[in-house]
Amino acid sequence: MGNKRIDIIVPCYNEEQNIEAFYSEMQAVASQIKKSGAYENSYDFAYIFIDDGSKDGTLEQIRRVADQAAAGQTTVKYISFSRNFGKEAAMYAGLKASTDADFAVIMDADLQHPPRLIADMLQKVEETGCDSVAARRVSRKGEPKIRSVFARLFYKLMNKYCEIEIVDGAVDFRLMSKRMVKAIADMPETQRFSKGIFAWVGFDTQWIEFENVQRLSGETKWTVWGLTKYAIDGFIDFADSPLKFAGAFGGFIAAGSAIYLIVEIIKTIVMGKDTPGYASTICLILFFGGVIIAILGLIGEYIGRMYLETKSRPIYIEKESNISDTEEEQPIER
Ligand code: UDP
Ligand code: MG
């Protein structure tokens, strides 16, 4: 028995129309959980909103909610970025700011992650003592067909070639124990792919399923290009098999050419010289030119990432926050 604290971490980018609705729905769930008495522990909810450089009134809305919450004895912390650093950076900032809570929950501001699921997540935690409960969409209803097809393909490739397993339909809606949060916040990589990181840090994860919900207001921030880039980044961040494949392919070609060369030499010695073969020569040159450039490009992708990683730029820059410096954790040492 005891009071446990749960930090609700909410990355927000241009969500001015959703913040208040999100907060009130979330608070309703929180008080229900408190009142129900169905749990072994009693839970206190606190919030960490991350304004990811929104261009609309998101920050004002967050400030309003924070004032409103203060009157009702609820803690609402917020961090506002100096520009849009992306959801990955926002989630990281939230996890870093969640230092003394027993659990942290990451969820979207657009109510596509139903707050009522948190009750189920807590139940799972109490039943199984696991470190993490994550949500999984069972349907992709309301999503463009083509997006679903590519998403499926991505998960197939990812799970085949990467060292980690990523569950199809898993969304960034997840409850985590303090030690799991700490493990993730201690990972200093600047190019973050959370779906992979959650799996990589390990810990016992339970899954709960839910039906896809439309976002409350506004539009998704994902474009086709954005999603494609996200998929490639995720793959490269967790797989080195493309490099191994490139190496193996090069070796195979080299061995083949060596054999071909020997055959040609023998043929020349035995049968004398003949000149035809211009077209096939050009074809081969072009083919291997293409292969070499493609493989160089592939290697370039990895080197480019190493370049960015070695610069070790901060993952985000804070413009404003209501979290006092003394409360914050020490920056990561490298
Ligand atoms: N988000 C963010 N930074 C971004 C893009 C999105 O913090 O650069 C937030 C957004 O406000 C929302 C969540 O991430 O709370 C999910 O974004 P979105 O709804 O656009 O994605 P989808 O639900 O379509 O996958
Ligand atoms: Mg959404």
mmCIF file of C-alpha atoms and ligand atoms in Angstrom:
data_model
loop_
_atom_site.group_PDB
_atom_site.id
_atom_site.type_symbol
_atom_site.label_atom_id
_atom_site.label_comp_id
_atom_site.label_asym_id
_atom_site.label_seq_id
_atom_site.Cartn_x
_atom_site.Cartn_y
_atom_site.Cartn_z
ATOM 1 C CA MET A 1 0.000 0.000 0.000
ATOM 2 C CA GLY A 2 1.109 3.478 -0.683
ATOM 3 C CA ASN A 3 0.720 6.434 -2.924
ATOM 4 C CA LYS A 4 2.437 5.998 -6.245
ATOM 5 C CA ARG A 5 3.020 8.792 -8.677
ATOM 6 C CA ILE A 6 2.418 8.585 -12.378
ATOM 7 C CA ASP A 7 3.792 11.175 -14.767
ATOM 8 C CA ILE A 8 1.752 11.620 -17.918
ATOM 9 C CA ILE A 9 4.125 12.749 -20.671
ATOM 10 C CA VAL A 10 2.454 14.461 -23.613
ATOM 11 C CA PRO A 11 4.390 15.598 -26.718
ATOM 12 C CA CYS A 12 2.442 18.412 -28.376
ATOM 13 C CA TYR A 13 2.989 20.025 -31.734
ATOM 14 C CA ASN A 14 0.287 22.428 -32.888
ATOM 15 C CA GLU A 15 -2.365 20.921 -30.659
ATOM 16 C CA GLU A 16 -3.998 24.079 -29.318
ATOM 17 C CA GLN A 17 -7.473 22.663 -29.858
ATOM 18 C CA ASN A 18 -6.756 19.423 -28.057
ATOM 19 C CA ILE A 19 -4.850 20.322 -24.898
ATOM 20 C CA GLU A 20 -7.802 21.266 -22.720
ATOM 21 C CA ALA A 21 -9.984 18.394 -23.892
ATOM 22 C CA PHE A 22 -7.100 16.023 -23.339
ATOM 23 C CA TYR A 23 -6.439 17.328 -19.857
ATOM 24 C CA SER A 24 -10.045 17.171 -18.708
ATOM 25 C CA GLU A 25 -10.588 13.682 -20.084
ATOM 26 C CA MET A 26 -7.347 12.547 -18.509
ATOM 27 C CA GLN A 27 -8.249 14.103 -15.166
ATOM 28 C CA ALA A 28 -11.622 12.373 -15.253
ATOM 29 C CA VAL A 29 -9.874 9.040 -15.704
ATOM 30 C CA ALA A 30 -7.375 9.925 -12.973
ATOM 31 C CA SER A 31 -10.072 10.674 -10.429
ATOM 32 C CA GLN A 32 -11.940 7.535 -11.404
ATOM 33 C CA ILE A 33 -8.818 5.486 -10.790
ATOM 34 C CA LYS A 34 -8.333 7.211 -7.449
ATOM 35 C CA LYS A 35 -11.911 6.643 -6.362
ATOM 36 C CA SER A 36 -12.429 3.129 -7.642
ATOM 37 C CA GLY A 37 -10.351 1.466 -4.957
ATOM 38 C CA ALA A 38 -9.847 -1.416 -7.357
ATOM 39 C CA TYR A 39 -6.109 -1.115 -7.085
ATOM 40 C CA GLU A 40 -3.624 -2.220 -4.527
ATOM 41 C CA ASN A 41 -2.046 1.217 -4.521
ATOM 42 C CA SER A 42 -3.489 4.650 -4.779
ATOM 43 C CA TYR A 43 -2.145 6.666 -7.662
ATOM 44 C CA ASP A 44 -1.389 10.368 -7.977
ATOM 45 C CA PHE A 45 -1.194 11.797 -11.460
ATOM 46 C CA ALA A 46 1.133 14.575 -12.581
ATOM 47 C CA TYR A 47 1.653 15.905 -16.089
ATOM 48 C CA ILE A 48 4.592 16.849 -18.238
ATOM 49 C CA PHE A 49 3.589 18.641 -21.431
ATOM 50 C CA ILE A 50 6.252 19.123 -24.073
ATOM 51 C CA ASP A 51 5.547 21.915 -26.497
ATOM 52 C CA ASP A 52 7.608 20.853 -29.502
ATOM 53 C CA GLY A 53 8.037 24.310 -30.993
ATOM 54 C CA SER A 54 4.359 24.717 -31.883
ATOM 55 C CA LYS A 55 3.426 27.581 -34.156
ATOM 56 C CA ASP A 56 -0.082 27.962 -32.774
ATOM 57 C CA GLY A 57 -1.388 28.685 -29.277
ATOM 58 C CA THR A 58 -0.347 25.324 -27.819
ATOM 59 C CA LEU A 59 2.007 26.836 -25.245
ATOM 60 C CA GLU A 60 -0.649 29.281 -24.035
ATOM 61 C CA GLN A 61 -3.090 26.423 -23.685
ATOM 62 C CA ILE A 62 -0.555 24.424 -21.706
ATOM 63 C CA ARG A 63 0.114 27.400 -19.432
ATOM 64 C CA ARG A 64 -3.614 27.770 -18.877
ATOM 65 C CA VAL A 65 -3.973 24.142 -17.984
ATOM 66 C CA ALA A 66 -0.991 24.455 -15.632
ATOM 67 C CA ASP A 67 -2.604 27.397 -13.811
ATOM 68 C CA GLN A 68 -5.913 25.609 -13.623
ATOM 69 C CA ALA A 69 -4.172 22.510 -12.288
ATOM 70 C CA ALA A 70 -2.213 24.425 -9.661
ATOM 71 C CA ALA A 71 -5.519 25.637 -8.217
ATOM 72 C CA GLY A 72 -6.640 22.038 -7.930
ATOM 73 C CA GLN A 73 -3.376 20.793 -6.378
ATOM 74 C CA THR A 74 -2.308 18.921 -9.500
ATOM 75 C CA THR A 75 1.219 19.294 -10.835
ATOM 76 C CA VAL A 76 1.510 20.236 -14.471
ATOM 77 C CA LYS A 77 5.052 20.733 -15.664
ATOM 78 C CA TYR A 78 5.914 21.864 -19.133
ATOM 79 C CA ILE A 79 8.922 22.329 -21.350
ATOM 80 C CA SER A 80 8.748 24.399 -24.483
ATOM 81 C CA PHE A 81 11.307 23.854 -27.251
ATOM 82 C CA SER A 82 12.996 26.643 -29.170
ATOM 83 C CA ARG A 83 11.798 25.051 -32.432
ATOM 84 C CA ASN A 84 10.202 21.862 -33.674
ATOM 85 C CA PHE A 85 12.630 19.071 -32.795
ATOM 86 C CA GLY A 86 10.247 16.197 -33.528
ATOM 87 C CA LYS A 87 8.233 13.822 -31.404
ATOM 88 C CA GLU A 88 11.263 11.687 -30.575
ATOM 89 C CA ALA A 89 12.993 14.647 -28.958
ATOM 90 C CA ALA A 90 9.796 15.605 -27.144
ATOM 91 C CA MET A 91 9.357 12.120 -25.706
ATOM 92 C CA TYR A 92 12.981 12.103 -24.593
ATOM 93 C CA ALA A 93 12.624 15.466 -22.868
ATOM 94 C CA GLY A 94 9.535 14.203 -21.074
ATOM 95 C CA LEU A 95 11.217 11.021 -19.890
ATOM 96 C CA LYS A 96 14.208 12.982 -18.656
ATOM 97 C CA ALA A 97 11.942 15.315 -16.724
ATOM 98 C CA SER A 98 10.193 12.383 -15.077
ATOM 99 C CA THR A 99 12.719 11.706 -12.364
ATOM 100 C CA ASP A 100 10.962 10.756 -9.166
ATOM 101 C CA ALA A 101 7.682 9.318 -10.424
ATOM 102 C CA ASP A 102 7.060 5.600 -9.926
ATOM 103 C CA PHE A 103 5.654 5.295 -13.432
ATOM 104 C CA ALA A 104 5.614 7.366 -16.570
ATOM 105 C CA VAL A 105 3.074 7.152 -19.355
ATOM 106 C CA ILE A 106 3.777 8.564 -22.808
ATOM 107 C CA MET A 107 0.701 9.446 -24.810
ATOM 108 C CA ASP A 108 -0.477 11.681 -27.671
ATOM 109 C CA ALA A 109 -2.312 14.938 -27.105
ATOM 110 C CA ASP A 110 -4.955 14.292 -29.766
ATOM 111 C CA LEU A 111 -6.854 11.669 -27.712
ATOM 112 C CA GLN A 112 -5.945 8.954 -30.207
ATOM 113 C CA HIS A 113 -4.554 7.184 -27.176
ATOM 114 C CA PRO A 114 -7.644 6.731 -24.990
ATOM 115 C CA PRO A 115 -6.884 7.765 -21.381
ATOM 116 C CA ARG A 116 -9.203 5.066 -20.025
ATOM 117 C CA LEU A 117 -6.641 2.477 -21.139
ATOM 118 C CA ILE A 118 -4.378 3.692 -18.349
ATOM 119 C CA ALA A 119 -6.710 1.971 -15.889
ATOM 120 C CA ASP A 120 -6.119 -1.316 -17.724
ATOM 121 C CA MET A 121 -2.398 -0.653 -17.830
ATOM 122 C CA LEU A 122 -2.256 -0.182 -14.064
ATOM 123 C CA GLN A 123 -4.231 -3.336 -13.551
ATOM 124 C CA LYS A 124 -1.739 -5.252 -15.687
ATOM 125 C CA VAL A 125 1.165 -3.813 -13.732
ATOM 126 C CA GLU A 126 -0.357 -4.806 -10.414
ATOM 127 C CA GLU A 127 -1.264 -8.261 -11.652
ATOM 128 C CA THR A 128 1.997 -9.150 -13.306
ATOM 129 C CA GLY A 129 4.561 -6.843 -11.755
ATOM 130 C CA CYS A 130 5.877 -6.058 -15.239
ATOM 131 C CA ASP A 131 7.948 -2.974 -16.060
ATOM 132 C CA SER A 132 5.973 -1.786 -19.008
ATOM 133 C CA VAL A 133 2.517 -1.990 -20.521
ATOM 134 C CA ALA A 134 2.238 -0.869 -24.115
ATOM 135 C CA ALA A 135 -0.744 -0.319 -26.346
ATOM 136 C CA ARG A 136 -1.210 -1.922 -29.713
ATOM 137 C CA ARG A 137 -3.726 -0.950 -32.347
ATOM 138 C CA VAL A 138 -5.574 -3.954 -33.639
ATOM 139 C CA SER A 139 -7.029 -2.197 -36.634
ATOM 140 C CA ARG A 140 -5.704 0.402 -38.974
ATOM 141 C CA LYS A 141 -9.192 1.636 -39.744
ATOM 142 C CA GLY A 142 -9.348 5.197 -40.967
ATOM 143 C CA GLU A 143 -5.794 5.058 -42.237
ATOM 144 C CA PRO A 144 -4.983 5.272 -45.941
ATOM 145 C CA LYS A 145 -4.606 1.766 -47.439
ATOM 146 C CA ILE A 146 -1.220 2.487 -48.883
ATOM 147 C CA ARG A 147 0.096 3.571 -45.483
ATOM 148 C CA SER A 148 -1.039 0.278 -43.945
ATOM 149 C CA VAL A 149 0.652 -1.727 -46.701
ATOM 150 C CA PHE A 150 3.969 0.042 -46.235
ATOM 151 C CA ALA A 151 3.699 -0.135 -42.461
ATOM 152 C CA ARG A 152 3.272 -3.908 -42.643
ATOM 153 C CA LEU A 153 6.256 -4.206 -44.974
ATOM 154 C CA PHE A 154 8.343 -2.093 -42.621
ATOM 155 C CA TYR A 155 7.573 -4.296 -39.602
ATOM 156 C CA LYS A 156 8.348 -7.426 -41.612
ATOM 157 C CA LEU A 157 11.759 -6.133 -42.692
ATOM 158 C CA MET A 158 12.542 -4.657 -39.298
ATOM 159 C CA ASN A 159 11.862 -7.897 -37.482
ATOM 160 C CA LYS A 160 13.718 -9.966 -40.013
ATOM 161 C CA TYR A 161 16.908 -7.944 -40.113
ATOM 162 C CA CYS A 162 17.174 -6.118 -36.798
ATOM 163 C CA GLU A 163 18.320 -7.444 -33.471
ATOM 164 C CA ILE A 164 15.172 -6.205 -31.778
ATOM 165 C CA GLU A 165 11.568 -7.185 -32.212
ATOM 166 C CA ILE A 166 9.022 -4.509 -32.943
ATOM 167 C CA VAL A 167 5.368 -5.343 -32.597
ATOM 168 C CA ASP A 168 3.167 -4.460 -35.560
ATOM 169 C CA GLY A 169 0.609 -1.851 -34.566
ATOM 170 C CA ALA A 170 2.509 -0.779 -31.465
ATOM 171 C CA VAL A 171 1.960 2.921 -30.831
ATOM 172 C CA ASP A 172 3.905 5.264 -28.579
ATOM 173 C CA PHE A 173 1.374 4.840 -25.788
ATOM 174 C CA ARG A 174 3.104 3.109 -22.973
ATOM 175 C CA LEU A 175 3.366 2.926 -19.235
ATOM 176 C CA MET A 176 6.837 2.351 -17.871
ATOM 177 C CA SER A 177 8.392 1.786 -14.486
ATOM 178 C CA LYS A 178 10.887 4.213 -13.067
ATOM 179 C CA ARG A 179 13.845 1.971 -13.824
ATOM 180 C CA MET A 180 12.813 1.563 -17.448
ATOM 181 C CA VAL A 181 12.376 5.325 -17.798
ATOM 182 C CA LYS A 182 15.826 5.815 -16.372
ATOM 183 C CA ALA A 183 17.327 3.286 -18.762
ATOM 184 C CA ILE A 184 15.809 5.107 -21.736
ATOM 185 C CA ALA A 185 16.686 8.576 -20.490
ATOM 186 C CA ASP A 186 20.283 7.397 -20.069
ATOM 187 C CA MET A 187 20.587 6.454 -23.732
ATOM 188 C CA PRO A 188 22.407 9.421 -25.187
ATOM 189 C CA GLU A 189 21.994 8.756 -28.900
ATOM 190 C CA THR A 190 20.879 11.825 -30.732
ATOM 191 C CA GLN A 191 19.052 10.047 -33.530
ATOM 192 C CA ARG A 192 16.333 8.340 -31.642
ATOM 193 C CA PHE A 193 13.894 5.725 -32.798
ATOM 194 C CA SER A 194 11.760 5.078 -29.740
ATOM 195 C CA LYS A 195 9.910 2.061 -31.063
ATOM 196 C CA GLY A 196 13.301 0.393 -31.265
ATOM 197 C CA ILE A 197 14.647 1.835 -28.024
ATOM 198 C CA PHE A 198 11.684 0.556 -25.999
ATOM 199 C CA ALA A 199 12.420 -2.939 -27.251
ATOM 200 C CA TRP A 200 16.165 -2.591 -26.972
ATOM 201 C CA VAL A 201 16.260 -1.684 -23.274
ATOM 202 C CA GLY A 202 14.414 -4.920 -22.540
ATOM 203 C CA PHE A 203 12.319 -5.327 -19.377
ATOM 204 C CA ASP A 204 9.123 -7.309 -19.218
ATOM 205 C CA THR A 205 6.465 -5.729 -21.431
ATOM 206 C CA GLN A 206 2.773 -6.597 -21.482
ATOM 207 C CA TRP A 207 0.494 -5.574 -24.340
ATOM 208 C CA ILE A 208 -3.025 -4.296 -24.391
ATOM 209 C CA GLU A 209 -5.023 -3.887 -27.562
ATOM 210 C CA PHE A 210 -7.304 -1.120 -28.717
ATOM 211 C CA GLU A 211 -9.225 -0.015 -31.780
ATOM 212 C CA ASN A 212 -7.863 2.846 -33.832
ATOM 213 C CA VAL A 213 -9.441 6.188 -32.940
ATOM 214 C CA GLN A 214 -9.594 9.326 -35.095
ATOM 215 C CA ARG A 215 -7.680 12.314 -33.803
ATOM 216 C CA LEU A 216 -9.859 14.805 -31.936
ATOM 217 C CA SER A 217 -8.969 17.883 -33.922
ATOM 218 C CA GLY A 218 -6.332 19.067 -36.364
ATOM 219 C CA GLU A 219 -4.319 16.909 -38.728
ATOM 220 C CA THR A 220 -1.653 14.279 -38.450
ATOM 221 C CA LYS A 221 1.879 15.643 -38.726
ATOM 222 C CA TRP A 222 2.988 12.704 -40.789
ATOM 223 C CA THR A 223 3.551 13.145 -44.487
ATOM 224 C CA VAL A 224 4.372 10.297 -46.855
ATOM 225 C CA TRP A 225 7.944 11.497 -47.073
ATOM 226 C CA GLY A 226 8.157 11.923 -43.303
ATOM 227 C CA LEU A 227 6.976 8.378 -42.709
ATOM 228 C CA THR A 228 9.350 6.966 -45.310
ATOM 229 C CA LYS A 229 12.271 8.750 -43.716
ATOM 230 C CA TYR A 230 11.166 7.579 -40.271
ATOM 231 C CA ALA A 231 11.063 3.975 -41.487
ATOM 232 C CA ILE A 232 14.523 4.159 -43.097
ATOM 233 C CA ASP A 233 15.979 5.878 -40.038
ATOM 234 C CA GLY A 234 14.493 3.263 -37.748
ATOM 235 C CA PHE A 235 15.844 0.460 -39.850
ATOM 236 C CA ILE A 236 19.339 1.870 -40.094
ATOM 237 C CA ASP A 237 19.432 2.738 -36.404
ATOM 238 C CA PHE A 238 18.916 -0.853 -35.402
ATOM 239 C CA ALA A 239 20.305 -2.943 -38.251
ATOM 240 C CA ASP A 240 23.751 -3.446 -39.624
ATOM 241 C CA SER A 241 22.664 -6.212 -41.973
ATOM 242 C CA PRO A 242 22.557 -3.890 -45.023
ATOM 243 C CA LEU A 243 26.285 -3.302 -44.516
ATOM 244 C CA LYS A 244 26.939 -7.014 -44.121
ATOM 245 C CA PHE A 245 24.889 -7.660 -47.236
ATOM 246 C CA ALA A 246 26.887 -5.067 -49.167
ATOM 247 C CA GLY A 247 30.114 -6.741 -48.062
ATOM 248 C CA ALA A 248 28.899 -10.201 -49.007
ATOM 249 C CA PHE A 249 27.622 -8.984 -52.345
ATOM 250 C CA GLY A 250 30.966 -7.334 -53.124
ATOM 251 C CA GLY A 251 32.795 -10.527 -52.202
ATOM 252 C CA PHE A 252 30.539 -12.599 -54.406
ATOM 253 C CA ILE A 253 31.089 -10.309 -57.409
ATOM 254 C CA ALA A 254 34.849 -10.286 -56.838
ATOM 255 C CA ALA A 255 35.001 -14.078 -56.690
ATOM 256 C CA GLY A 256 32.847 -14.348 -59.820
ATOM 257 C CA SER A 257 35.069 -11.924 -61.721
ATOM 258 C CA ALA A 258 38.197 -13.807 -60.678
ATOM 259 C CA ILE A 259 36.801 -17.040 -62.051
ATOM 260 C CA TYR A 260 35.685 -15.286 -65.228
ATOM 261 C CA LEU A 261 39.159 -13.797 -65.660
ATOM 262 C CA ILE A 262 40.829 -17.196 -65.376
ATOM 263 C CA VAL A 263 38.396 -18.677 -67.898
ATOM 264 C CA GLU A 264 39.132 -15.797 -70.316
ATOM 265 C CA ILE A 265 42.897 -16.210 -69.942
ATOM 266 C CA ILE A 266 42.703 -19.935 -70.644
ATOM 267 C CA LYS A 267 40.407 -19.303 -73.577
ATOM 268 C CA THR A 268 42.817 -16.751 -75.040
ATOM 269 C CA ILE A 269 45.786 -19.096 -74.669
ATOM 270 C CA VAL A 270 43.993 -22.060 -76.201
ATOM 271 C CA MET A 271 41.933 -20.389 -78.911
ATOM 272 C CA GLY A 272 43.745 -17.115 -79.578
ATOM 273 C CA LYS A 273 42.303 -13.630 -79.387
ATOM 274 C CA ASP A 274 38.964 -12.410 -80.651
ATOM 275 C CA THR A 275 37.558 -8.895 -80.364
ATOM 276 C CA PRO A 276 33.753 -9.152 -80.080
ATOM 277 C CA GLY A 277 32.121 -8.447 -76.726
ATOM 278 C CA TYR A 278 31.796 -4.678 -76.789
ATOM 279 C CA ALA A 279 28.135 -4.642 -75.705
ATOM 280 C CA SER A 280 28.596 -7.083 -72.869
ATOM 281 C CA THR A 281 31.617 -5.112 -71.635
ATOM 282 C CA ILE A 282 29.662 -1.875 -71.500
ATOM 283 C CA CYS A 283 26.796 -3.641 -69.753
ATOM 284 C CA LEU A 284 29.086 -5.013 -67.115
ATOM 285 C CA ILE A 285 30.795 -1.681 -66.561
ATOM 286 C CA LEU A 286 27.486 0.096 -66.148
ATOM 287 C CA PHE A 287 26.130 -2.615 -63.898
ATOM 288 C CA PHE A 288 29.054 -2.581 -61.547
ATOM 289 C CA GLY A 289 29.235 1.193 -61.652
ATOM 290 C CA GLY A 290 25.665 1.238 -60.421
ATOM 291 C CA VAL A 291 26.296 -1.379 -57.774
ATOM 292 C CA ILE A 292 29.317 0.481 -56.447
ATOM 293 C CA ILE A 293 27.512 3.789 -56.281
ATOM 294 C CA ALA A 294 24.530 2.208 -54.553
ATOM 295 C CA ILE A 295 26.720 0.547 -51.960
ATOM 296 C CA LEU A 296 28.681 3.751 -51.423
ATOM 297 C CA GLY A 297 25.386 5.542 -50.865
ATOM 298 C CA LEU A 298 24.397 2.925 -48.340
ATOM 299 C CA ILE A 299 27.666 3.256 -46.484
ATOM 300 C CA GLY A 300 27.197 7.016 -46.694
ATOM 301 C CA GLU A 301 23.922 6.683 -44.788
ATOM 302 C CA TYR A 302 25.728 5.069 -41.896
ATOM 303 C CA ILE A 303 28.650 7.479 -42.023
ATOM 304 C CA GLY A 304 26.239 10.404 -42.115
ATOM 305 C CA ARG A 305 24.672 9.130 -38.943
ATOM 306 C CA MET A 306 28.045 8.681 -37.306
ATOM 307 C CA TYR A 307 28.869 12.247 -38.286
ATOM 308 C CA LEU A 308 25.724 13.580 -36.654
ATOM 309 C CA GLU A 309 26.214 11.379 -33.602
ATOM 310 C CA THR A 310 29.826 12.508 -33.084
ATOM 311 C CA LYS A 311 28.808 16.146 -33.137
ATOM 312 C CA SER A 312 26.725 15.230 -30.086
ATOM 313 C CA ARG A 313 24.434 18.154 -30.445
ATOM 314 C CA PRO A 314 21.733 18.368 -27.819
ATOM 315 C CA ILE A 315 18.574 16.456 -28.683
ATOM 316 C CA TYR A 316 16.451 19.515 -28.019
ATOM 317 C CA ILE A 317 16.824 23.090 -26.839
ATOM 318 C CA GLU A 318 14.576 24.462 -24.168
ATOM 319 C CA LYS A 319 13.082 27.894 -24.619
ATOM 320 C CA GLU A 320 10.919 27.954 -21.559
ATOM 321 C CA SER A 321 9.859 25.658 -18.772
ATOM 322 C CA ASN A 322 8.214 25.716 -15.372
ATOM 323 C CA ILE A 323 10.538 23.040 -14.043
ATOM 324 C CA SER A 324 13.139 24.577 -11.768
ATOM 325 C CA ASP A 325 16.757 23.733 -12.548
ATOM 326 C CA THR A 326 17.415 22.144 -9.185
ATOM 327 C CA GLU A 327 14.673 19.640 -9.846
ATOM 328 C CA GLU A 328 16.116 18.586 -13.146
ATOM 329 C CA GLU A 329 18.506 15.755 -13.575
ATOM 330 C CA GLN A 330 22.141 16.310 -14.398
ATOM 331 C CA PRO A 331 22.831 16.369 -18.106
ATOM 332 C CA ILE A 332 24.188 13.168 -19.529
ATOM 333 C CA GLU A 333 27.947 12.890 -19.370
ATOM 334 C CA ARG A 334 29.760 11.473 -22.328
HETATM 335 N N1 UDP B 1 4.158 15.535 -32.250
HETATM 336 C C1 UDP B 1 5.244 16.208 -31.721
HETATM 337 N N2 UDP B 1 6.197 16.705 -32.563
HETATM 338 C C2 UDP B 1 6.116 16.558 -33.924
HETATM 339 C C3 UDP B 1 5.018 15.840 -34.445
HETATM 340 C C4 UDP B 1 4.067 15.338 -33.590
HETATM 341 O O1 UDP B 1 5.360 16.371 -30.507
HETATM 342 O O2 UDP B 1 6.997 17.051 -34.626
HETATM 343 C C5 UDP B 1 3.114 15.009 -31.350
HETATM 344 C C6 UDP B 1 1.696 15.417 -31.702
HETATM 345 O O3 UDP B 1 1.364 16.670 -31.139
HETATM 346 C C7 UDP B 1 0.876 14.286 -31.124
HETATM 347 C C8 UDP B 1 1.798 13.081 -31.302
HETATM 348 O O4 UDP B 1 3.109 13.603 -31.428
HETATM 349 O O5 UDP B 1 0.595 14.481 -29.741
HETATM 350 C C9 UDP B 1 1.431 12.232 -32.508
HETATM 351 O O6 UDP B 1 1.397 13.011 -33.671
HETATM 352 P P1 UDP B 1 0.315 12.788 -34.811
HETATM 353 O O7 UDP B 1 -1.042 12.734 -34.203
HETATM 354 O O8 UDP B 1 0.537 13.826 -35.854
HETATM 355 O O9 UDP B 1 0.730 11.375 -35.381
HETATM 356 P P2 UDP B 1 -0.231 10.131 -35.703
HETATM 357 O O10 UDP B 1 -1.159 9.991 -34.534
HETATM 358 O O11 UDP B 1 -0.949 10.498 -36.954
HETATM 359 O O12 UDP B 1 0.696 8.970 -35.865
HETATM 360 MG MG MG B 2 -2.407 11.403 -33.754
#
